[in-house]
PDB file of C-alpha atoms in Angstrom:
ATOM      1  CA  MET A  19      20.813 -49.795  18.392  1.00  0.00           C
ATOM      2  CA  ILE A  20      23.054 -50.092  15.552  1.00  0.00           C
ATOM      3  CA  ASN A  21      26.726 -50.397  16.817  1.00  0.00           C
ATOM      4  CA  ILE A  22      29.495 -49.890  13.756  1.00  0.00           C
ATOM      5  CA  LEU A  23      32.774 -51.074  14.842  1.00  0.00           C
ATOM      6  CA  LYS A  24      34.189 -50.448  11.456  1.00  0.00           C
ATOM      7  CA  LYS A  25      33.063 -49.302   7.868  1.00  0.00           C
ATOM      8  CA  ALA A  26      34.444 -51.542   6.087  1.00  0.00           C
ATOM      9  CA  GLY A  27      34.428 -55.455   5.696  1.00  0.00           C
ATOM     10  CA  SER A  28      31.734 -58.089   6.256  1.00  0.00           C
ATOM     11  CA  ALA A  29      29.158 -57.905   8.553  1.00  0.00           C
ATOM     12  CA  LYS A  30      27.461 -59.685  10.994  1.00  0.00           C
ATOM     13  CA  GLN A  31      24.390 -59.622  12.667  1.00  0.00           C
ATOM     14  CA  GLU A  32      24.813 -60.202  16.871  1.00  0.00           C
ATOM     15  CA  GLU A  33      22.297 -59.330  19.749  1.00  0.00           C
ATOM     16  CA  GLY A  34      20.636 -57.193  17.510  1.00  0.00           C
ATOM     17  CA  CYS A  35      23.644 -55.064  16.757  1.00  0.00           C
ATOM     18  CA  VAL A  36      25.735 -55.259  13.092  1.00  0.00           C
ATOM     19  CA  LYS A  37      29.029 -55.444  13.948  1.00  0.00           C
ATOM     20  CA  VAL A  38      31.082 -54.836  10.933  1.00  0.00           C
ATOM     21  CA  GLU A  39      34.518 -56.897  11.038  1.00  0.00           C
ATOM     22  CA  LYS A  40      38.250 -56.135   9.886  1.00  0.00           C
ATOM     23  CA  ARG A  41      39.380 -57.240   6.832  1.00  0.00           C
ATOM     24  CA  LYS A  42      42.503 -59.443   7.147  1.00  0.00           C
ATOM     25  CA  VAL A  43      45.820 -57.447   4.817  1.00  0.00           C
ATOM     26  CA  LYS A  44      47.443 -59.426   2.798  1.00  0.00           C
ATOM     27  CA  ILE A  45      51.008 -58.633   1.854  1.00  0.00           C
ATOM     28  CA  PHE A  46      52.341 -58.556  -1.919  1.00  0.00           C
ATOM     29  CA  ALA A  47      55.309 -57.267  -3.007  1.00  0.00           C
ATOM     30  CA  ASP A  48      57.252 -57.375  -6.532  1.00  0.00           C
ATOM     31  CA  SER A  49      60.165 -59.803  -6.679  1.00  0.00           C
ATOM     32  CA  THR A  50      62.989 -57.286  -6.312  1.00  0.00           C
ATOM     33  CA  CYS A  51      62.203 -56.953  -2.763  1.00  0.00           C
ATOM     34  CA  ASP A  52      65.343 -59.810  -2.792  1.00  0.00           C
ATOM     35  CA  LEU A  53      63.400 -61.846   1.105  1.00  0.00           C
ATOM     36  CA  ALA A  54      64.489 -64.842   1.750  1.00  0.00           C
ATOM     37  CA  PRO A  55      62.288 -68.081   0.890  1.00  0.00           C
ATOM     38  CA  GLU A  56      62.135 -68.815   4.527  1.00  0.00           C
ATOM     39  CA  GLN A  57      60.402 -64.802   5.262  1.00  0.00           C
ATOM     40  CA  ILE A  58      58.461 -64.708   2.289  1.00  0.00           C
ATOM     41  CA  LYS A  59      56.982 -68.375   3.506  1.00  0.00           C
ATOM     42  CA  GLU A  60      56.827 -67.338   7.479  1.00  0.00           C
ATOM     43  CA  TYR A  61      54.432 -64.203   6.698  1.00  0.00           C
ATOM     44  CA  GLU A  62      52.871 -65.438   3.340  1.00  0.00           C
ATOM     45  CA  ILE A  63      54.114 -62.522   1.555  1.00  0.00           C
ATOM     46  CA  GLN A  64      52.886 -63.427  -2.137  1.00  0.00           C
ATOM     47  CA  ILE A  65      55.145 -62.483  -4.830  1.00  0.00           C
ATOM     48  CA  ILE A  66      54.716 -60.388  -8.042  1.00  0.00           C
ATOM     49  CA  PRO A  67      58.007 -60.909 -10.186  1.00  0.00           C
ATOM     50  CA  LEU A  68      59.084 -59.047 -12.855  1.00  0.00           C
ATOM     51  CA  CYS A  69      59.725 -59.664 -16.160  1.00  0.00           C
ATOM     52  CA  ILE A  70      64.019 -60.385 -17.608  1.00  0.00           C
ATOM     53  CA  LEU A  71      64.409 -60.266 -21.168  1.00  0.00           C
ATOM     54  CA  LEU A  72      66.775 -62.489 -22.934  1.00  0.00           C
ATOM     55  CA  ASP A  73      66.347 -61.177 -26.064  1.00  0.00           C
ATOM     56  CA  GLU A  74      63.418 -61.978 -27.724  1.00  0.00           C
ATOM     57  CA  LYS A  75      62.122 -64.028 -24.887  1.00  0.00           C
ATOM     58  CA  SER A  76      60.386 -62.957 -21.661  1.00  0.00           C
ATOM     59  CA  TYR A  77      60.903 -65.126 -18.329  1.00  0.00           C
ATOM     60  CA  TYR A  78      59.353 -64.609 -14.850  1.00  0.00           C
ATOM     61  CA  ASP A  79      62.258 -63.305 -11.973  1.00  0.00           C
ATOM     62  CA  GLY A  80      62.735 -66.284  -9.393  1.00  0.00           C
ATOM     63  CA  GLU A  81      60.750 -68.036 -11.466  1.00  0.00           C
ATOM     64  CA  GLU A  82      61.965 -69.398 -14.951  1.00  0.00           C
ATOM     65  CA  LEU A  83      65.673 -68.023 -15.014  1.00  0.00           C
ATOM     66  CA  LEU A  84      68.272 -67.573 -12.030  1.00  0.00           C
ATOM     67  CA  PRO A  85      71.039 -64.745 -11.646  1.00  0.00           C
ATOM     68  CA  ASP A  86      73.610 -67.262 -12.625  1.00  0.00           C
ATOM     69  CA  GLU A  87      71.863 -67.757 -15.928  1.00  0.00           C
ATOM     70  CA  ILE A  88      72.091 -64.125 -16.572  1.00  0.00           C
ATOM     71  CA  TYR A  89      75.314 -63.977 -15.938  1.00  0.00           C
ATOM     72  CA  ARG A  90      76.239 -66.786 -18.338  1.00  0.00           C
ATOM     73  CA  TRP A  91      74.273 -65.317 -21.048  1.00  0.00           C
ATOM     74  CA  ALA A  92      75.215 -61.416 -20.261  1.00  0.00           C
ATOM     75  CA  ASP A  93      79.032 -62.511 -20.897  1.00  0.00           C
ATOM     76  CA  ALA A  94      78.369 -64.522 -23.527  1.00  0.00           C
ATOM     77  CA  ASN A  95      76.166 -61.917 -25.540  1.00  0.00           C
ATOM     78  CA  LYS A  96      78.251 -58.872 -24.151  1.00  0.00           C
ATOM     79  CA  LYS A  97      75.007 -57.061 -23.070  1.00  0.00           C
ATOM     80  CA  THR A  98      72.864 -56.888 -19.663  1.00  0.00           C
ATOM     81  CA  PRO A  99      69.294 -58.290 -19.834  1.00  0.00           C
ATOM     82  CA  LYS A 100      66.364 -56.236 -20.412  1.00  0.00           C
ATOM     83  CA  THR A 101      63.871 -55.138 -17.204  1.00  0.00           C
ATOM     84  CA  ALA A 102      60.266 -54.751 -17.102  1.00  0.00           C
ATOM     85  CA  ALA A 103      57.020 -54.604 -15.108  1.00  0.00           C
ATOM     86  CA  ILE A 104      54.384 -57.798 -14.813  1.00  0.00           C
ATOM     87  CA  THR A 105      51.005 -56.902 -17.431  1.00  0.00           C
ATOM     88  CA  PRO A 106      48.029 -55.802 -15.337  1.00  0.00           C
ATOM     89  CA  GLU A 107      46.299 -58.867 -15.984  1.00  0.00           C
ATOM     90  CA  TYR A 108      49.316 -60.951 -14.647  1.00  0.00           C
ATOM     91  CA  THR A 109      48.247 -58.919 -12.014  1.00  0.00           C
ATOM     92  CA  GLN A 110      44.595 -58.993 -11.912  1.00  0.00           C
ATOM     93  CA  LYS A 111      44.864 -63.162 -11.692  1.00  0.00           C
ATOM     94  CA  ALA A 112      46.994 -62.937  -8.889  1.00  0.00           C
ATOM     95  CA  ILE A 113      45.177 -60.089  -6.738  1.00  0.00           C
ATOM     96  CA  ALA A 114      41.681 -61.762  -7.904  1.00  0.00           C
ATOM     97  CA  PRO A 115      41.522 -64.781  -5.063  1.00  0.00           C
ATOM     98  CA  PHE A 116      42.475 -62.094  -2.640  1.00  0.00           C
ATOM     99  CA  MET A 117      39.489 -59.837  -3.905  1.00  0.00           C
ATOM    100  CA  ASN A 118      36.943 -62.416  -3.676  1.00  0.00           C
ATOM    101  CA  ALA A 119      37.986 -63.405  -0.018  1.00  0.00           C
ATOM    102  CA  ASP A 120      37.516 -60.061   1.055  1.00  0.00           C
ATOM    103  CA  GLU A 121      41.029 -59.602   1.996  1.00  0.00           C
ATOM    104  CA  ASP A 122      42.638 -56.019   1.730  1.00  0.00           C
ATOM    105  CA  ILE A 123      45.984 -55.891  -0.411  1.00  0.00           C
ATOM    106  CA  ILE A 124      48.568 -53.606   0.422  1.00  0.00           C
ATOM    107  CA  PHE A 125      51.255 -54.026  -2.365  1.00  0.00           C
ATOM    108  CA  PHE A 126      55.181 -53.068  -2.128  1.00  0.00           C
ATOM    109  CA  GLY A 127      56.970 -52.244  -5.333  1.00  0.00           C
ATOM    110  CA  ILE A 128      60.415 -51.493  -7.024  1.00  0.00           C
ATOM    111  CA  SER A 129      61.058 -47.075  -6.684  1.00  0.00           C
ATOM    112  CA  GLU A 130      58.835 -45.488  -9.244  1.00  0.00           C
ATOM    113  CA  GLU A 131      61.968 -43.541 -10.375  1.00  0.00           C
ATOM    114  CA  MET A 132      63.208 -47.119 -11.321  1.00  0.00           C
ATOM    115  CA  SER A 133      60.035 -49.025 -13.120  1.00  0.00           C
ATOM    116  CA  THR A 134      56.266 -48.318 -13.592  1.00  0.00           C
ATOM    117  CA  THR A 135      55.591 -51.179 -11.749  1.00  0.00           C
ATOM    118  CA  CYS A 136      53.713 -49.599  -9.092  1.00  0.00           C
ATOM    119  CA  ASN A 137      51.490 -47.824 -11.493  1.00  0.00           C
ATOM    120  CA  VAL A 138      50.989 -51.150 -13.025  1.00  0.00           C
ATOM    121  CA  MET A 139      48.899 -52.511  -9.625  1.00  0.00           C
ATOM    122  CA  ARG A 140      46.988 -49.575  -9.839  1.00  0.00           C
ATOM    123  CA  LEU A 141      45.733 -50.476 -13.315  1.00  0.00           C
ATOM    124  CA  ALA A 142      45.024 -53.855 -12.096  1.00  0.00           C
ATOM    125  CA  ALA A 143      43.360 -52.768  -8.836  1.00  0.00           C
ATOM    126  CA  GLU A 144      40.783 -50.772 -11.136  1.00  0.00           C
ATOM    127  CA  GLU A 145      39.131 -54.371 -12.021  1.00  0.00           C
ATOM    128  CA  PHE A 146      38.067 -54.488  -8.121  1.00  0.00           C
ATOM    129  CA  GLU A 147      36.322 -52.430  -5.574  1.00  0.00           C
ATOM    130  CA  LYS A 148      37.800 -48.908  -5.190  1.00  0.00           C
ATOM    131  CA  GLY A 149      39.920 -48.354  -1.632  1.00  0.00           C
ATOM    132  CA  ARG A 150      40.215 -52.359  -1.273  1.00  0.00           C
ATOM    133  CA  VAL A 151      44.269 -52.404  -2.891  1.00  0.00           C
ATOM    134  CA  PHE A 152      46.688 -49.616  -1.412  1.00  0.00           C
ATOM    135  CA  VAL A 153      50.276 -49.606  -3.857  1.00  0.00           C
ATOM    136  CA  ILE A 154      53.025 -48.433  -1.831  1.00  0.00           C
ATOM    137  CA  ASP A 155      56.067 -46.949  -3.770  1.00  0.00           C
ATOM    138  CA  SER A 156      58.815 -48.230  -1.503  1.00  0.00           C
ATOM    139  CA  GLU A 157      61.295 -45.306  -3.237  1.00  0.00           C
ATOM    140  CA  ASN A 158      63.738 -48.192  -3.063  1.00  0.00           C
ATOM    141  CA  LEU A 159      64.951 -51.109  -3.875  1.00  0.00           C
ATOM    142  CA  SER A 160      66.549 -55.374  -3.009  1.00  0.00           C
ATOM    143  CA  THR A 161      66.095 -55.471   0.686  1.00  0.00           C
ATOM    144  CA  GLY A 162      65.183 -52.074   1.439  1.00  0.00           C
ATOM    145  CA  ILE A 163      61.722 -52.894  -0.434  1.00  0.00           C
ATOM    146  CA  GLY A 164      62.479 -55.866   2.009  1.00  0.00           C
ATOM    147  CA  LEU A 165      62.539 -54.465   5.453  1.00  0.00           C
ATOM    148  CA  GLN A 166      58.908 -52.589   4.367  1.00  0.00           C
ATOM    149  CA  VAL A 167      57.652 -55.348   3.305  1.00  0.00           C
ATOM    150  CA  LEU A 168      58.946 -57.028   6.623  1.00  0.00           C
ATOM    151  CA  ARG A 169      57.362 -54.951   8.778  1.00  0.00           C
ATOM    152  CA  ALA A 170      54.286 -54.524   7.395  1.00  0.00           C
ATOM    153  CA  ALA A 171      53.478 -58.119   7.772  1.00  0.00           C
ATOM    154  CA  GLU A 172      53.880 -57.737  11.152  1.00  0.00           C
ATOM    155  CA  TYR A 173      51.743 -55.099  11.102  1.00  0.00           C
ATOM    156  CA  ALA A 174      49.191 -57.324   9.589  1.00  0.00           C
ATOM    157  CA  LYS A 175      49.787 -60.485  11.461  1.00  0.00           C
ATOM    158  CA  ASN A 176      48.688 -58.728  14.593  1.00  0.00           C
ATOM    159  CA  GLY A 177      45.530 -57.733  13.501  1.00  0.00           C
ATOM    160  CA  MET A 178      46.399 -53.792  12.120  1.00  0.00           C
ATOM    161  CA  GLU A 179      43.975 -52.458   9.134  1.00  0.00           C
ATOM    162  CA  ALA A 180      45.505 -51.594   6.407  1.00  0.00           C
ATOM    163  CA  GLU A 181      44.930 -47.998   5.775  1.00  0.00           C
ATOM    164  CA  GLU A 182      47.176 -47.885   9.136  1.00  0.00           C
ATOM    165  CA  ILE A 183      50.025 -50.132   8.435  1.00  0.00           C
ATOM    166  CA  VAL A 184      50.518 -47.636   5.228  1.00  0.00           C
ATOM    167  CA  LYS A 185      50.000 -44.587   6.743  1.00  0.00           C
ATOM    168  CA  ARG A 186      52.854 -46.328   9.076  1.00  0.00           C
ATOM    169  CA  ILE A 187      55.252 -47.805   6.434  1.00  0.00           C
ATOM    170  CA  GLU A 188      55.265 -44.684   4.688  1.00  0.00           C
ATOM    171  CA  GLU A 189      55.912 -42.322   7.749  1.00  0.00           C
ATOM    172  CA  ASP A 190      59.117 -44.363   8.171  1.00  0.00           C
ATOM    173  CA  ARG A 191      60.161 -44.952   4.581  1.00  0.00           C
ATOM    174  CA  GLY A 192      62.468 -42.579   4.718  1.00  0.00           C
ATOM    175  CA  LYS A 193      65.046 -43.690   7.211  1.00  0.00           C
ATOM    176  CA  VAL A 194      65.557 -46.955   5.158  1.00  0.00           C
ATOM    177  CA  ARG A 195      68.809 -46.925   4.469  1.00  0.00           C
ATOM    178  CA  ALA A 196      70.463 -49.010   0.914  1.00  0.00           C
ATOM    179  CA  SER A 197      73.954 -49.392  -0.109  1.00  0.00           C
ATOM    180  CA  PHE A 198      76.007 -51.669  -2.853  1.00  0.00           C
ATOM    181  CA  VAL A 199      79.691 -51.617  -3.614  1.00  0.00           C
ATOM    182  CA  VAL A 200      79.860 -52.814  -6.826  1.00  0.00           C
ATOM    183  CA  ASP A 201      82.266 -55.179  -8.093  1.00  0.00           C
ATOM    184  CA  THR A 202      82.897 -54.097 -11.630  1.00  0.00           C
ATOM    185  CA  LEU A 203      80.675 -51.480 -13.437  1.00  0.00           C
ATOM    186  CA  VAL A 204      80.365 -53.578 -17.047  1.00  0.00           C
ATOM    187  CA  TYR A 205      76.883 -54.779 -16.234  1.00  0.00           C
ATOM    188  CA  LEU A 206      76.217 -51.416 -15.277  1.00  0.00           C
ATOM    189  CA  ALA A 207      77.892 -50.027 -18.551  1.00  0.00           C
ATOM    190  CA  ARG A 208      76.605 -52.430 -20.683  1.00  0.00           C
ATOM    191  CA  GLY A 209      72.874 -51.246 -19.266  1.00  0.00           C
ATOM    192  CA  GLY A 210      74.164 -47.802 -20.168  1.00  0.00           C
ATOM    193  CA  ARG A 211      74.016 -46.656 -16.762  1.00  0.00           C
ATOM    194  CA  CYS A 212      77.496 -45.675 -17.286  1.00  0.00           C
ATOM    195  CA  SER A 213      80.154 -45.365 -19.713  1.00  0.00           C
ATOM    196  CA  GLY A 214      82.350 -47.842 -20.766  1.00  0.00           C
ATOM    197  CA  ALA A 215      85.391 -46.287 -20.667  1.00  0.00           C
ATOM    198  CA  THR A 216      84.354 -44.663 -16.725  1.00  0.00           C
ATOM    199  CA  ALA A 217      83.979 -49.153 -16.481  1.00  0.00           C
ATOM    200  CA  LEU A 218      87.444 -50.031 -17.805  1.00  0.00           C
ATOM    201  CA  LEU A 219      89.076 -46.929 -15.807  1.00  0.00           C
ATOM    202  CA  ALA A 220      87.350 -48.408 -12.467  1.00  0.00           C
ATOM    203  CA  SER A 221      89.015 -51.926 -13.650  1.00  0.00           C
ATOM    204  CA  ALA A 222      92.105 -50.472 -14.271  1.00  0.00           C
ATOM    205  CA  LEU A 223      92.360 -48.849 -11.041  1.00  0.00           C
ATOM    206  CA  LYS A 224      90.144 -51.563  -9.254  1.00  0.00           C
ATOM    207  CA  LEU A 225      88.150 -48.888  -7.798  1.00  0.00           C
ATOM    208  CA  HIS A 226      84.643 -50.684  -6.504  1.00  0.00           C
ATOM    209  CA  PRO A 227      81.952 -47.720  -6.089  1.00  0.00           C
ATOM    210  CA  CYS A 228      79.889 -47.450  -3.366  1.00  0.00           C
ATOM    211  CA  ILE A 229      76.002 -47.337  -4.936  1.00  0.00           C
ATOM    212  CA  ASN A 230      73.397 -45.398  -2.539  1.00  0.00           C
ATOM    213  CA  VAL A 231      69.490 -45.391  -3.064  1.00  0.00           C
ATOM    214  CA  ILE A 232      68.406 -42.046  -1.958  1.00  0.00           C
ATOM    215  CA  ASN A 233      65.103 -40.239  -2.669  1.00  0.00           C
ATOM    216  CA  GLY A 234      64.446 -43.549  -4.503  1.00  0.00           C
ATOM    217  CA  LYS A 235      67.264 -42.885  -7.120  1.00  0.00           C
ATOM    218  CA  MET A 236      70.321 -44.326  -7.229  1.00  0.00           C
ATOM    219  CA  GLU A 237      73.699 -42.474  -6.760  1.00  0.00           C
ATOM    220  CA  VAL A 238      77.216 -43.169  -6.085  1.00  0.00           C
ATOM    221  CA  GLY A 239      79.201 -42.518  -3.538  1.00  0.00           C
ATOM    222  CA  ASN A 240      82.219 -43.155  -1.635  1.00  0.00           C
ATOM    223  CA  LYS A 241      84.914 -45.589  -4.258  1.00  0.00           C
ATOM    224  CA  TYR A 242      87.166 -48.562  -2.495  1.00  0.00           C
ATOM    225  CA  ARG A 243      90.176 -49.065  -4.135  1.00  0.00           C
ATOM    226  CA  GLY A 244      91.582 -52.703  -4.383  1.00  0.00           C
ATOM    227  CA  SER A 245      90.599 -56.287  -3.762  1.00  0.00           C
ATOM    228  CA  LEU A 246      86.615 -56.796  -3.066  1.00  0.00           C
ATOM    229  CA  LEU A 247      87.237 -57.718   0.143  1.00  0.00           C
ATOM    230  CA  LYS A 248      89.375 -54.955   1.206  1.00  0.00           C
ATOM    231  CA  ALA A 249      86.795 -52.437  -0.384  1.00  0.00           C
ATOM    232  CA  VAL A 250      83.698 -54.694   1.323  1.00  0.00           C
ATOM    233  CA  MET A 251      84.944 -53.971   4.869  1.00  0.00           C
ATOM    234  CA  LYS A 252      85.334 -50.364   4.346  1.00  0.00           C
ATOM    235  CA  TYR A 253      82.867 -49.701   3.527  1.00  0.00           C
ATOM    236  CA  ALA A 254      80.932 -51.980   6.462  1.00  0.00           C
ATOM    237  CA  ALA A 255      83.716 -50.026   8.682  1.00  0.00           C
ATOM    238  CA  ASP A 256      82.417 -46.436   7.318  1.00  0.00           C
ATOM    239  CA  LYS A 257      78.777 -47.358   8.793  1.00  0.00           C
ATOM    240  CA  GLU A 258      79.548 -48.547  11.612  1.00  0.00           C
ATOM    241  CA  LYS A 259      78.088 -44.934  13.366  1.00  0.00           C
ATOM    242  CA  GLU A 260      75.184 -45.103  11.265  1.00  0.00           C
ATOM    243  CA  LEU A 261      75.111 -49.256  12.289  1.00  0.00           C
ATOM    244  CA  LEU A 262      74.813 -48.570  15.641  1.00  0.00           C
ATOM    245  CA  SER A 263      71.666 -46.043  15.503  1.00  0.00           C
ATOM    246  CA  ALA A 264      69.748 -48.112  13.582  1.00  0.00           C
ATOM    247  CA  ARG A 265      66.774 -50.648  14.817  1.00  0.00           C
ATOM    248  CA  GLU A 266      67.817 -53.745  16.082  1.00  0.00           C
ATOM    249  CA  GLU A 267      65.442 -56.230  14.971  1.00  0.00           C
ATOM    250  CA  ILE A 268      66.845 -56.787  11.279  1.00  0.00           C
ATOM    251  CA  VAL A 269      69.702 -56.347   9.458  1.00  0.00           C
ATOM    252  CA  PHE A 270      70.286 -57.567   5.776  1.00  0.00           C
ATOM    253  CA  ILE A 271      73.818 -58.212   3.673  1.00  0.00           C
ATOM    254  CA  THR A 272      71.932 -58.604   0.592  1.00  0.00           C
ATOM    255  CA  HIS A 273      74.342 -59.832  -2.116  1.00  0.00           C
ATOM    256  CA  SER A 274      74.276 -60.505  -5.764  1.00  0.00           C
ATOM    257  CA  GLY A 275      76.531 -63.952  -5.737  1.00  0.00           C
ATOM    258  CA  ILE A 276      80.224 -63.133  -3.518  1.00  0.00           C
ATOM    259  CA  GLU A 277      82.954 -65.369  -2.006  1.00  0.00           C
ATOM    260  CA  GLU A 278      81.661 -67.006   1.284  1.00  0.00           C
ATOM    261  CA  GLU A 279      84.532 -65.532   2.490  1.00  0.00           C
ATOM    262  CA  ILE A 280      83.588 -61.940   2.460  1.00  0.00           C
ATOM    263  CA  LEU A 281      79.931 -62.723   3.589  1.00  0.00           C
ATOM    264  CA  GLU A 282      81.133 -64.958   6.341  1.00  0.00           C
ATOM    265  CA  LYS A 283      83.897 -61.242   7.130  1.00  0.00           C
ATOM    266  CA  VAL A 284      80.655 -58.898   6.722  1.00  0.00           C
ATOM    267  CA  ARG A 285      78.998 -61.068   8.694  1.00  0.00           C
ATOM    268  CA  GLU A 286      81.516 -61.672  11.670  1.00  0.00           C
ATOM    269  CA  TYR A 287      81.496 -57.362  11.356  1.00  0.00           C
ATOM    270  CA  LEU A 288      78.227 -57.190  12.222  1.00  0.00           C
ATOM    271  CA  SER A 289      77.833 -59.432  15.182  1.00  0.00           C
ATOM    272  CA  SER A 290      80.563 -57.867  16.359  1.00  0.00           C
ATOM    273  CA  LEU A 291      78.870 -54.320  16.982  1.00  0.00           C
ATOM    274  CA  GLN A 292      76.688 -56.158  19.449  1.00  0.00           C
ATOM    275  CA  HIS A 293      73.719 -54.306  18.152  1.00  0.00           C
ATOM    276  CA  PHE A 294      71.376 -56.564  16.295  1.00  0.00           C
ATOM    277  CA  ASP A 295      69.009 -59.036  16.675  1.00  0.00           C
ATOM    278  CA  ARG A 296      69.170 -60.888  13.412  1.00  0.00           C
ATOM    279  CA  ILE A 297      71.661 -60.556  10.553  1.00  0.00           C
ATOM    280  CA  VAL A 298      70.512 -61.848   7.602  1.00  0.00           C
ATOM    281  CA  VAL A 299      72.094 -62.578   4.621  1.00  0.00           C
ATOM    282  CA  THR A 300      70.088 -62.991   1.149  1.00  0.00           C
ATOM    283  CA  ARG A 301      70.362 -63.174  -2.315  1.00  0.00           C
ATOM    284  CA  ALA A 302      69.804 -60.585  -4.798  1.00  0.00           C
ATOM    285  CA  GLY A 303      67.537 -61.930  -7.388  1.00  0.00           C
ATOM    286  CA  GLY A 304      67.067 -61.348 -11.407  1.00  0.00           C
ATOM    287  CA  VAL A 305      66.377 -58.122 -11.545  1.00  0.00           C
ATOM    288  CA  ILE A 306      69.103 -56.575 -10.017  1.00  0.00           C
ATOM    289  CA  SER A 307      71.798 -58.584 -10.817  1.00  0.00           C
ATOM    290  CA  SER A 308      70.733 -57.728 -13.916  1.00  0.00           C
ATOM    291  CA  HIS A 309      71.998 -54.616 -13.666  1.00  0.00           C
ATOM    292  CA  CYS A 310      75.179 -54.843 -11.142  1.00  0.00           C
ATOM    293  CA  GLY A 311      76.456 -58.388 -12.211  1.00  0.00           C
ATOM    294  CA  PRO A 312      78.266 -60.643  -9.732  1.00  0.00           C
ATOM    295  CA  GLY A 313      80.276 -59.752  -7.034  1.00  0.00           C
ATOM    296  CA  THR A 314      78.384 -56.616  -5.295  1.00  0.00           C
ATOM    297  CA  LEU A 315      77.198 -56.729  -1.939  1.00  0.00           C
ATOM    298  CA  GLY A 316      75.030 -54.269   0.124  1.00  0.00           C
ATOM    299  CA  ILE A 317      74.196 -53.949   4.184  1.00  0.00           C
ATOM    300  CA  LEU A 318      70.726 -52.750   4.150  1.00  0.00           C
ATOM    301  CA  TYR A 319      68.975 -51.824   7.458  1.00  0.00           C
ATOM    302  CA  TYR A 320      66.704 -49.208   9.600  1.00  0.00           C
ATOM    303  CA  LEU A 321      67.470 -46.100  11.332  1.00  0.00           C
ATOM    304  CA  LYS A 322      65.198 -45.564  14.737  1.00  0.00           C
TER     305      LYS A 322
END
């Protein structure tokens, strides 16, 4: 009797039956997911670094260059670095050991509206057996990606197959809420994402815009006036109704380098809601920091 338990995977002979074992699922993400090192280690997530270009020299995000170094360079040169996806050759080398170990891969990339990273992984996957590498366009950035990565990692840890993980993640992708309050528009202006005049006006009026990620794109939302602390706390209060409708497991406070007093105030506010099981603070990596500059803070979560 032939008993096929799974179409994909390695076969074992067992008392006259052919049993096909489930493949282990390995979770990959690009470096813009901004997860904490402890989370990456706990879930054994493989990170593919994007590249940061300072003039003619390229650096791997998080491995060769840190945000504070980027700020010093940007301020000294009055411009922001360019960022780029990794090469298909680098990506092929990164996934090869897991392909050779007969594992399936799920890769999460920054929104395809912002980068070619997802397509680079698709190109790299062409060198291996078809149907073994699953690429998810997160339609997000920073821990808006990280939320999806952690959920997928939990599914994989519990033995769920790659196809089902992808299906569940993509069904709930639109429930991720990612937004940030920006302290200064100088970095966005240097990178060509807003005009210098707009940046100067915002600075003069002490305006701190909120950037929302919607359908994979960044859009300007509310503009908060006053000190950064005042702006951030008003932003958090404006989110209260939605926060109380969020999934309870985790909420991220992600920042690009901000005063500890502000971080603590936001943490205290979220704790006062008595809604979330975990409040996790993470520091944004080099790519996100390159574009938004220091003093940026976001609250990121899943809606139910």
